[in-house]
Amino acid sequence: MRDDATRLIVDSMPGLAWSASADGTLILVNSRLLVYTGKNTQDLEPDGSGPSFWWTHVLHGDDVASWIAAWSRAVEAALPWEIEHRIRQSDDTYRWYRASIQPVRDGDGRVHRWYGVSIDIDDGKRAESTLAAAEDCLRRREQVLDALPAIVWSATPEGEPNYQNQRAMRYTGVSLAEFKLEWQDRFIHPDDAGMVARAWIRARKSELPFDVVSRHRGVDGSFRWFHTLAEPLRDEAGRILQWFGVDVDVDDRTTTEEALRTTQAKLSRASEIAMVAELAASIAHEISQPLAAVVANAHASHRWMSADPPNLDRAKLTAERIIRDGTAAAEVVSRIRALFKRSDSKRALLDINEVIGEVIRLVADEASSRSVGIVTDLEVGLPPMLADRVQVQQVIANLARNGLDAMNVVDGPAKVLSIRSRRDGPDTLLIDISDEGTGFENVERVFEPFFTTKENGMGMGLAIARWIVEAHQGRLWATRNTLRGATFSFSLPIASRGGS
Ligand code: ADP
């Protein structure tokens, strides 16, 4: 091949090419190398300080030593070699290159020339270091996540767990793969599982934070209380990409609170007993009246029958009165028993809005048959309360039915029963049930046992509702609405973070 053709090839190859004599003295560089480095051939000529000197003009200072070392080894071994290095370009910036250097031997096998070509690998190198930096960053984050004094997890938008930190696995003793198959059935306490499942579905549907307190099973089979908080991460369009959550162990705090609560419960038990005594006195009074009448009529009947001749008509009349009064007394007893149907209070963590929903389903037909609309204003994401579901349902149902009764006016304009739930301060939930009915004069009178203005009423509903609410450390009161109707409000304490 002719010399200028060779030159053309060497100059147009996509790399920095050069040749040197056996001891490293520069013989030839391609024009690309000169253009890249902004040097001319003289700049790269040896100045007598050593064969590798010329490279030091263009190499990165940190790469010179390794270049010289490799070069010396290569000269000694007379074998091809490769090295990665940075070259300073004419604009004083550096790029990464990979140099491949080949020896060419003469007839006796001695190295006669070195040919080198350096290919630009800067983009790859940068990508590599970005990747390494990202991996490093991830590793560090992972370390932080594992060091946090909490269980950290994430889940898909569909609610399937897809990440857990080491602490989670240490607590449950199972891998993520195993955990995600049966986390609700196996790792949440059976008494909390339903509540947790419902709250999790609700959070995902409403796309609002998930906030529950529940018991989680540990590797030794025992349960500890955890406070779980999770929030969705969204993309720019607002779609949920992931849920990120933490479970913080609140068991120790819960145990202390439990002890405190037991003391409080003992104290409030004393006032409960007083309330029950008051109720019992009212009930006894209500029953003793018809009983006294029964006894009096029984005596009278006995007299009419013992007369000579017996007055059967009178005896029959008094016997009928006995039946009437006896039935009335039995009625009082059976209705009171119905009101106290479930005296064994079973408390669990409850979502008040859920209970309100259940009551609404219960009274919906009654409301629509009276042309009353039920409007709700329920604050989302309310924390749970610790209460007896049936008793709280009973309170709300009683207040709702009283509201419906108070609006039971034939041919009036359409009426509305409003039910509202909200948080009232850090520890309390507040529920208002408001109607557009007749209202009342005396706001305290309505709570008295056996006070009723209804034909078939017994006047025990509000007394018992107040008793239930107070037994839950809450308050129940009534207010007259400005325009018309009444509002019954009750407060219930939020389950403390510990939850029991
Ligand atoms: P009952 O419903 O059997 O009468 P309650 O204790 O529930 O027993 O109610 C007592 C009385 O309080 C009622 O008879 C009624 O006069 C009054 N009352 C209760 N709720 C309302 C209301 N929302 N509006 C007007 N009056 C009410």
Coordinates of C-alpha atoms and ligand atoms in Angstrom, one line a residue:
M1 CA 0.0 0.0 0.0
R2 CA 1.3 3.4 -0.8
D3 CA 2.4 5.7 2.1
D4 CA -0.3 8.4 1.6
A5 CA -3.0 5.7 1.4
T6 CA -1.8 4.3 4.7
R7 CA -1.8 7.8 6.2
L8 CA -5.4 8.3 5.0
I9 CA -6.5 5.1 6.7
V10 CA -4.7 6.0 9.9
D11 CA -6.0 9.5 10.0
S12 CA -9.6 8.5 9.3
M13 CA -9.8 5.7 11.8
P14 CA -12.1 6.5 14.8
G15 CA -9.4 6.5 17.3
L16 CA -6.2 8.1 18.4
A17 CA -3.4 6.2 16.7
W18 CA 0.3 6.3 17.1
S19 CA 3.5 4.3 16.5
A20 CA 6.7 4.3 18.5
S21 CA 10.1 2.6 18.3
A22 CA 11.0 -0.3 20.6
D23 CA 12.0 2.1 23.4
G24 CA 8.9 4.2 23.1
T25 CA 10.2 7.1 21.0
L26 CA 7.3 8.5 19.1
I27 CA 7.4 7.9 15.4
L28 CA 4.0 8.8 14.1
V29 CA 0.7 10.1 15.4
N30 CA -2.5 10.4 13.4
S31 CA -4.0 13.8 12.8
R32 CA -7.1 12.9 15.0
L33 CA -4.8 12.7 18.0
L34 CA -3.3 16.1 17.2
V35 CA -6.7 17.7 16.6
Y36 CA -8.1 16.1 19.9
T37 CA -5.2 17.1 22.0
G38 CA -4.6 20.5 20.3
K39 CA -0.9 19.6 20.1
N40 CA 1.5 19.4 17.2
T41 CA 4.0 16.6 16.5
Q42 CA 6.9 18.7 18.1
D43 CA 5.0 19.0 21.3
L44 CA 5.0 15.2 21.6
E45 CA 8.6 14.7 20.7
P46 CA 10.8 13.2 23.4
D47 CA 12.9 15.6 25.3
G48 CA 15.3 13.0 26.6
S49 CA 13.6 12.5 29.9
G50 CA 12.4 9.0 29.0
P51 CA 10.6 7.1 26.3
S52 CA 7.1 7.5 27.8
F53 CA 7.5 11.2 28.4
W54 CA 5.4 12.3 25.4
W55 CA 2.3 10.7 26.8
T56 CA 2.5 12.8 29.9
H57 CA 1.6 15.8 27.8
V58 CA -1.8 14.5 27.1
L59 CA -2.6 12.0 29.9
H60 CA -4.6 12.9 33.0
G61 CA -2.2 13.4 35.9
D62 CA -3.8 10.5 37.8
D63 CA -3.2 8.1 35.0
V64 CA 0.5 8.9 34.2
A65 CA 2.0 6.6 36.8
S66 CA -0.1 3.5 35.8
W67 CA 0.6 4.2 32.2
I68 CA 4.4 4.3 32.8
A69 CA 4.2 1.2 34.9
A70 CA 2.2 -0.7 32.2
W71 CA 4.5 0.6 29.5
S72 CA 7.6 -0.6 31.3
R73 CA 6.1 -4.0 31.9
A74 CA 5.1 -4.2 28.2
V75 CA 8.5 -3.3 27.0
E76 CA 10.0 -6.0 29.2
A77 CA 7.5 -8.7 28.2
A78 CA 7.3 -7.5 24.6
L79 CA 3.6 -8.5 24.6
P80 CA 0.4 -6.6 23.6
W81 CA -1.2 -4.6 26.3
E82 CA -4.3 -2.6 27.1
I83 CA -5.0 0.2 29.5
E84 CA -7.8 2.7 30.2
H85 CA -6.8 6.3 30.6
R86 CA -8.0 9.8 30.3
I87 CA -6.7 12.2 27.6
R88 CA -6.9 16.0 27.9
Q89 CA -8.5 17.5 24.9
S90 CA -7.8 20.9 23.3
D91 CA -10.5 22.5 25.5
D92 CA -8.8 21.1 28.7
T93 CA -11.5 18.6 29.4
Y94 CA -10.8 14.9 29.8
R95 CA -12.4 11.9 28.1
W96 CA -11.8 8.3 28.9
Y97 CA -10.1 6.1 26.3
R98 CA -9.1 2.5 26.1
A99 CA -5.7 2.0 24.5
S100 CA -4.7 -1.2 22.8
I101 CA -1.0 -1.5 22.0
Q102 CA 0.6 -4.1 19.8
P103 CA 4.3 -4.9 19.4
V104 CA 5.6 -5.7 15.9
R105 CA 8.7 -7.9 15.9
D106 CA 11.6 -8.0 13.4
G107 CA 13.0 -11.2 11.9
D108 CA 14.8 -12.1 15.1
G109 CA 11.7 -11.8 17.2
R110 CA 12.8 -8.5 18.8
V111 CA 10.2 -5.7 19.2
H112 CA 10.8 -3.4 16.4
R113 CA 7.8 -1.1 16.7
W114 CA 4.8 -0.4 18.9
Y115 CA 1.4 0.5 17.4
G116 CA -1.2 1.9 19.6
V117 CA -4.8 3.0 19.2
S118 CA -7.0 4.6 21.8
I119 CA -10.8 4.3 21.4
D120 CA -13.1 6.8 23.2
I121 CA -15.1 4.9 25.9
D122 CA -16.1 8.0 27.8
D123 CA -19.9 7.7 27.4
G124 CA -19.8 4.1 28.5
K125 CA -17.5 5.0 31.4
R126 CA -19.8 7.8 32.5
A127 CA -22.9 5.6 32.3
E128 CA -21.0 3.0 34.3
S129 CA -20.1 5.5 37.0
T130 CA -23.6 7.0 37.1
L131 CA -24.9 3.4 37.5
A132 CA -22.3 2.7 40.2
A133 CA -23.3 6.0 42.0
A134 CA -27.0 5.1 41.7
E135 CA -26.3 1.6 43.0
D136 CA -24.2 3.0 45.8
C137 CA -27.0 5.5 46.6
L138 CA -29.6 2.7 46.6
R139 CA -27.3 0.6 48.8
R140 CA -27.0 3.4 51.3
R141 CA -30.7 4.0 51.2
E142 CA -31.3 0.3 51.8
Q143 CA -29.0 0.5 54.8
V144 CA -30.9 3.5 56.1
L145 CA -34.2 1.6 55.6
D146 CA -32.8 -1.4 57.5
A147 CA -31.4 0.7 60.3
L148 CA -34.7 2.6 60.9
P149 CA -36.5 1.5 64.1
A150 CA -39.6 0.6 62.0
I151 CA -40.9 -1.8 59.5
V152 CA -40.8 -0.2 56.1
W153 CA -42.7 -1.6 53.1
S154 CA -44.2 -0.7 49.8
A155 CA -47.1 -2.2 47.9
T156 CA -48.5 -2.0 44.4
P157 CA -51.5 0.2 43.6
E158 CA -53.5 -3.0 43.8
G159 CA -52.4 -3.5 47.4
E160 CA -49.9 -6.3 47.0
P161 CA -46.7 -6.0 49.1
N162 CA -43.7 -5.7 46.9
Y163 CA -40.9 -4.5 49.3
Q164 CA -40.0 -5.0 52.9
N165 CA -36.9 -3.9 54.8
Q166 CA -34.8 -6.5 56.7
R167 CA -36.4 -5.6 60.0
A168 CA -39.8 -6.7 58.6
M169 CA -38.4 -10.1 57.6
R170 CA -36.7 -10.4 60.9
Y171 CA -40.0 -9.7 62.7
T172 CA -42.1 -12.2 60.7
G173 CA -39.4 -14.7 60.1
V174 CA -40.5 -15.1 56.5
S175 CA -39.5 -13.8 53.1
L176 CA -41.5 -11.2 51.2
A177 CA -42.7 -13.9 48.8
E178 CA -44.2 -15.9 51.6
F179 CA -45.5 -12.8 53.5
K180 CA -47.4 -11.4 50.6
L181 CA -49.3 -14.7 50.0
E182 CA -51.1 -14.6 53.4
W183 CA -50.2 -11.4 55.3
Q184 CA -53.8 -10.7 56.2
D185 CA -54.6 -14.2 57.5
R186 CA -51.4 -15.1 59.1
F187 CA -49.7 -12.0 60.3
I188 CA -52.5 -9.8 61.6
H189 CA -54.3 -10.7 64.8
P190 CA -57.7 -12.4 63.9
D191 CA -59.6 -9.8 65.9
D192 CA -58.0 -6.9 63.9
A193 CA -57.8 -8.6 60.5
G194 CA -61.3 -7.6 59.3
M195 CA -60.8 -4.0 60.4
V196 CA -57.3 -3.8 58.7
A197 CA -58.6 -5.3 55.5
R198 CA -61.5 -2.9 55.3
A199 CA -59.3 0.1 56.1
W200 CA -56.8 -1.0 53.4
I201 CA -59.5 -1.3 50.8
R202 CA -60.9 2.0 51.8
A203 CA -57.6 3.8 51.7
R204 CA -56.9 2.4 48.2
K205 CA -60.4 3.3 47.0
S206 CA -60.3 6.8 48.4
E207 CA -56.6 7.2 47.6
L208 CA -56.1 8.7 51.1
P209 CA -53.5 7.8 53.7
F210 CA -53.9 4.4 55.5
D211 CA -53.7 4.7 59.3
V212 CA -54.5 1.8 61.5
V213 CA -53.3 0.3 64.8
S214 CA -53.3 -3.5 64.9
R215 CA -51.5 -6.5 66.3
H216 CA -48.9 -8.3 64.2
R217 CA -47.6 -11.8 64.6
G218 CA -43.9 -12.1 65.2
V219 CA -41.6 -15.0 64.4
D220 CA -42.2 -16.5 67.9
G221 CA -46.0 -16.5 67.4
S222 CA -46.7 -13.7 69.9
F223 CA -48.4 -10.5 68.8
R224 CA -47.3 -6.9 69.3
W225 CA -49.2 -3.7 68.6
F226 CA -48.1 -1.7 65.6
H227 CA -49.2 1.6 64.3
T228 CA -49.2 1.5 60.5
L229 CA -49.2 4.6 58.3
A230 CA -49.0 4.5 54.5
E231 CA -49.3 7.0 51.8
P232 CA -49.5 6.8 48.0
L233 CA -46.8 7.9 45.6
R234 CA -48.3 9.3 42.4
D235 CA -47.0 10.0 39.0
E236 CA -47.3 13.4 37.3
A237 CA -50.8 12.6 36.1
G238 CA -51.8 11.8 39.7
R239 CA -52.0 8.1 39.2
I240 CA -50.8 6.0 42.1
L241 CA -47.5 4.3 41.4
Q242 CA -46.8 2.7 44.8
W243 CA -47.9 2.8 48.4
F244 CA -45.2 3.4 50.9
G245 CA -45.8 2.4 54.5
V246 CA -44.2 2.1 58.0
D247 CA -45.2 0.0 60.9
V248 CA -44.0 1.4 64.2
D249 CA -44.0 -0.9 67.2
V250 CA -46.2 0.7 69.9
D251 CA -46.6 -2.3 72.1
D252 CA -44.8 -1.0 75.1
R253 CA -46.6 2.2 75.0
T254 CA -49.9 0.3 74.6
T255 CA -49.2 -1.8 77.7
T256 CA -48.6 1.3 79.8
E257 CA -51.8 2.9 78.4
E258 CA -53.6 -0.4 79.1
A259 CA -52.7 -0.2 82.8
L260 CA -53.8 3.5 82.8
R261 CA -57.1 2.5 81.1
T262 CA -57.8 -0.2 83.6
T263 CA -57.5 2.3 86.5
Q264 CA -59.8 4.7 84.6
A265 CA -62.2 1.9 83.9
K266 CA -62.3 1.0 87.6
L267 CA -63.1 4.6 88.4
S268 CA -65.8 5.0 85.7
R269 CA -67.3 1.7 86.9
A270 CA -68.3 3.4 90.1
S271 CA -70.2 6.1 88.2
E272 CA -71.7 3.4 86.0
I273 CA -73.0 1.6 89.0
A274 CA -74.7 4.8 90.2
M275 CA -76.3 5.2 86.7
V276 CA -77.5 1.6 86.7
A277 CA -78.9 2.0 90.2
E278 CA -80.8 5.1 89.0
L279 CA -82.1 3.2 86.0
A280 CA -83.1 0.2 88.1
A281 CA -85.1 2.5 90.5
S282 CA -87.0 3.9 87.5
I283 CA -87.7 0.5 86.1
A284 CA -88.8 -0.8 89.5
H285 CA -91.1 2.1 89.8
E286 CA -92.5 1.6 86.3
I287 CA -93.2 -2.1 87.0
S288 CA -94.4 -1.8 90.6
Q289 CA -97.4 0.3 89.5
P290 CA -99.0 -2.3 87.3
L291 CA -98.0 -5.0 89.8
A292 CA -99.7 -3.2 92.7
A293 CA -102.8 -2.9 90.5
V294 CA -102.6 -6.6 89.7
V295 CA -102.5 -7.5 93.4
A296 CA -105.4 -5.1 94.2
N297 CA -107.6 -6.6 91.4
A298 CA -106.7 -10.1 92.4
H299 CA -108.0 -9.4 95.9
A300 CA -111.1 -7.8 94.4
S301 CA -111.7 -10.8 92.1
H302 CA -111.2 -13.1 95.0
R303 CA -113.8 -11.2 97.0
W304 CA -116.4 -11.2 94.2
M305 CA -116.0 -14.9 93.7
S306 CA -116.2 -15.7 97.5
A307 CA -119.4 -13.7 97.8
D308 CA -122.6 -15.6 98.3
P309 CA -123.8 -15.8 95.6
P310 CA -120.5 -15.2 93.7
N311 CA -120.7 -12.1 91.5
L312 CA -119.1 -13.6 88.4
D313 CA -119.6 -10.5 86.2
R314 CA -117.6 -8.4 88.6
A315 CA -115.0 -11.2 89.1
K316 CA -114.6 -11.4 85.3
L317 CA -114.1 -7.7 85.0
T318 CA -111.4 -7.6 87.6
A319 CA -109.7 -10.6 86.1
E320 CA -109.6 -8.7 82.8
R321 CA -107.9 -5.8 84.6
I322 CA -105.4 -8.3 86.0
I323 CA -104.6 -9.5 82.5
R324 CA -104.3 -5.9 81.2
D325 CA -101.9 -4.8 84.0
G326 CA -100.0 -8.0 84.0
T327 CA -99.4 -7.7 80.3
A328 CA -98.3 -4.1 80.7
A329 CA -95.7 -5.1 83.3
A330 CA -94.5 -7.9 81.1
E331 CA -94.3 -5.5 78.2
V332 CA -92.1 -3.1 80.2
V333 CA -89.8 -6.0 81.2
S334 CA -89.5 -7.4 77.7
R335 CA -88.8 -4.0 76.1
I336 CA -86.2 -3.2 78.7
R337 CA -84.6 -6.6 78.0
A338 CA -84.7 -5.9 74.3
L339 CA -82.9 -2.6 74.9
F340 CA -80.2 -4.3 77.0
K341 CA -80.1 -7.2 74.6
R342 CA -76.3 -7.4 74.7
S343 CA -75.1 -6.6 78.1
D344 CA -71.8 -8.4 77.5
S345 CA -69.9 -5.4 76.1
K346 CA -67.4 -6.6 73.4
R347 CA -65.0 -3.8 72.5
A348 CA -63.0 -3.7 69.3
L349 CA -61.4 -1.1 67.1
L350 CA -64.2 0.5 65.1
D351 CA -64.4 2.8 62.3
I352 CA -67.3 5.2 63.3
N353 CA -68.1 6.0 59.6
E354 CA -68.5 2.3 59.0
V355 CA -70.9 1.9 61.9
I356 CA -72.9 5.0 60.7
G357 CA -73.2 3.3 57.2
E358 CA -74.5 0.2 58.8
V359 CA -77.2 2.1 60.7
I360 CA -78.2 4.0 57.6
R361 CA -78.8 0.8 55.8
L362 CA -80.9 -0.3 58.8
V363 CA -83.2 2.8 58.8
A364 CA -83.1 3.6 55.1
D365 CA -86.5 2.0 54.4
E366 CA -88.1 3.7 57.4
A367 CA -86.8 7.0 56.2
S368 CA -87.9 6.7 52.6
S369 CA -91.3 5.6 53.6
R370 CA -91.6 8.8 55.6
S371 CA -90.1 10.8 52.7
V372 CA -87.1 11.7 54.7
G373 CA -83.7 12.0 53.0
I374 CA -80.6 11.0 54.9
V375 CA -77.6 13.2 54.3
T376 CA -74.1 12.4 55.6
D377 CA -71.1 14.5 56.1
L378 CA -68.5 12.0 57.2
E379 CA -64.9 13.0 57.7
V380 CA -62.6 10.6 55.9
G381 CA -59.6 9.0 57.5
L382 CA -61.0 9.2 61.1
P383 CA -58.9 7.2 63.5
P384 CA -60.5 4.2 65.1
M385 CA -62.3 4.1 68.4
L386 CA -62.4 1.3 70.8
A387 CA -66.1 0.4 71.3
D388 CA -68.8 -2.2 71.3
R389 CA -70.1 -2.2 67.7
V390 CA -73.7 -3.3 68.6
Q391 CA -74.0 -0.7 71.4
V392 CA -72.8 2.1 69.2
Q393 CA -75.1 1.0 66.4
Q394 CA -77.9 1.0 69.0
V395 CA -77.1 4.6 70.0
I396 CA -77.0 5.9 66.5
A397 CA -80.1 4.0 65.4
N398 CA -82.0 5.3 68.4
L399 CA -81.0 8.9 67.7
A400 CA -81.8 8.5 64.0
R401 CA -85.2 6.9 64.7
N402 CA -86.1 9.6 67.2
G403 CA -85.2 12.2 64.5
L404 CA -87.4 10.3 62.0
D405 CA -90.3 10.2 64.5
A406 CA -89.9 13.9 65.2
M407 CA -90.2 14.7 61.4
N408 CA -93.2 12.4 61.0
V409 CA -95.6 15.0 59.8
V410 CA -98.0 14.0 57.1
D411 CA -97.9 16.1 54.0
G412 CA -95.1 18.4 55.1
P413 CA -92.3 19.4 52.8
A414 CA -89.5 16.8 52.2
K415 CA -87.2 16.6 55.3
V416 CA -83.7 15.8 55.9
L417 CA -81.9 13.8 58.6
S418 CA -78.2 14.8 58.7
I419 CA -75.5 12.6 60.1
R420 CA -72.1 14.1 60.6
S421 CA -68.8 12.7 61.9
R422 CA -65.6 14.5 62.6
R423 CA -62.6 14.7 64.7
D424 CA -62.9 17.1 67.7
G425 CA -59.4 17.7 69.0
P426 CA -56.6 15.1 69.3
D427 CA -58.5 12.5 71.3
T428 CA -62.2 12.7 70.4
L429 CA -64.6 11.9 67.7
L430 CA -67.9 13.8 67.4
I431 CA -71.1 12.6 65.9
D432 CA -74.1 14.9 65.2
I433 CA -77.5 13.7 64.2
S434 CA -79.7 16.6 63.2
D435 CA -83.3 16.6 62.2
E436 CA -85.9 19.1 61.0
G437 CA -88.6 17.9 63.3
T438 CA -90.7 19.2 66.1
G439 CA -87.8 19.8 68.5
F440 CA -88.5 20.0 72.3
E441 CA -88.7 22.4 75.2
N442 CA -86.4 20.9 77.8
V443 CA -83.0 19.6 76.6
E444 CA -82.4 17.5 79.8
R445 CA -85.9 16.2 80.3
V446 CA -85.7 14.0 77.2
F447 CA -82.9 11.9 78.8
E448 CA -85.0 11.0 81.9
P449 CA -86.0 7.4 82.0
F450 CA -89.6 6.8 81.0
F451 CA -90.1 10.4 79.7
T452 CA -91.9 10.0 76.4
T453 CA -94.3 12.1 74.3
K454 CA -95.1 9.2 72.0
E455 CA -98.2 7.1 72.1
N456 CA -96.2 3.8 72.0
G457 CA -93.0 5.2 73.4
M458 CA -91.4 4.0 76.6
G459 CA -88.9 6.8 77.2
M460 CA -86.0 4.6 77.8
G461 CA -84.1 5.0 74.4
L462 CA -82.2 8.2 75.3
A463 CA -81.5 7.2 78.9
I464 CA -79.9 4.0 77.6
A465 CA -78.1 5.7 74.8
R466 CA -76.5 8.1 77.3
W467 CA -75.6 5.2 79.6
I468 CA -73.9 3.4 76.7
V469 CA -72.0 6.5 75.6
E470 CA -70.9 7.3 79.1
A471 CA -69.8 3.7 79.6
H472 CA -67.5 4.4 76.6
Q473 CA -66.1 7.5 78.3
G474 CA -68.0 9.7 76.0
R475 CA -70.8 12.3 76.3
L476 CA -74.3 12.6 74.8
W477 CA -76.3 15.8 74.7
A478 CA -79.0 17.6 72.8
T479 CA -79.4 21.0 71.4
R480 CA -82.3 22.8 69.8
N481 CA -81.6 23.9 66.2
T482 CA -82.0 27.6 65.5
L483 CA -84.5 27.1 62.7
R484 CA -86.3 24.0 63.6
G485 CA -85.7 20.5 64.9
A486 CA -83.0 19.1 67.2
T487 CA -79.4 18.0 67.1
F488 CA -78.2 15.1 69.3
S489 CA -74.5 15.0 69.6
F490 CA -72.2 12.4 71.2
S491 CA -68.5 12.2 71.6
L492 CA -66.4 9.1 71.8
P493 CA -62.7 8.8 72.6
I494 CA -60.3 7.8 69.8
A495 CA -58.6 4.6 70.5
S496 CA -55.2 5.5 71.9
R497 CA -52.3 4.8 69.5
G498 CA -51.8 1.5 71.2
G499 CA -55.3 0.6 70.2
S500 CA -56.7 -1.5 73.1
Ligands
ADP1 P1 -89.1 7.1 73.2 O1 -88.6 7.3 71.8 O2 -89.5 5.8 73.5 O3 -90.1 8.2 73.6 P2 -86.6 8.3 74.0 O4 -85.9 8.2 75.3 O5 -85.8 7.9 72.8 O6 -87.9 7.4 74.2 O7 -87.1 9.7 73.8 C1 -87.8 10.4 74.8 C2 -88.5 11.6 74.3 O8 -87.6 12.6 73.9 C3 -89.4 11.3 73.1 O9 -90.6 10.8 73.4 C4 -89.5 12.7 72.5 O10 -90.5 13.5 73.2 C5 -88.2 13.4 72.9 N1 -87.3 13.3 71.7 C6 -86.3 12.4 71.5 N2 -85.7 12.7 70.4 C7 -86.3 13.8 69.8 C8 -86.1 14.5 68.6 N3 -85.1 14.2 67.7 N4 -86.9 15.6 68.4 C9 -87.8 15.9 69.3 N5 -88.0 15.3 70.4 C10 -87.3 14.2 70.7

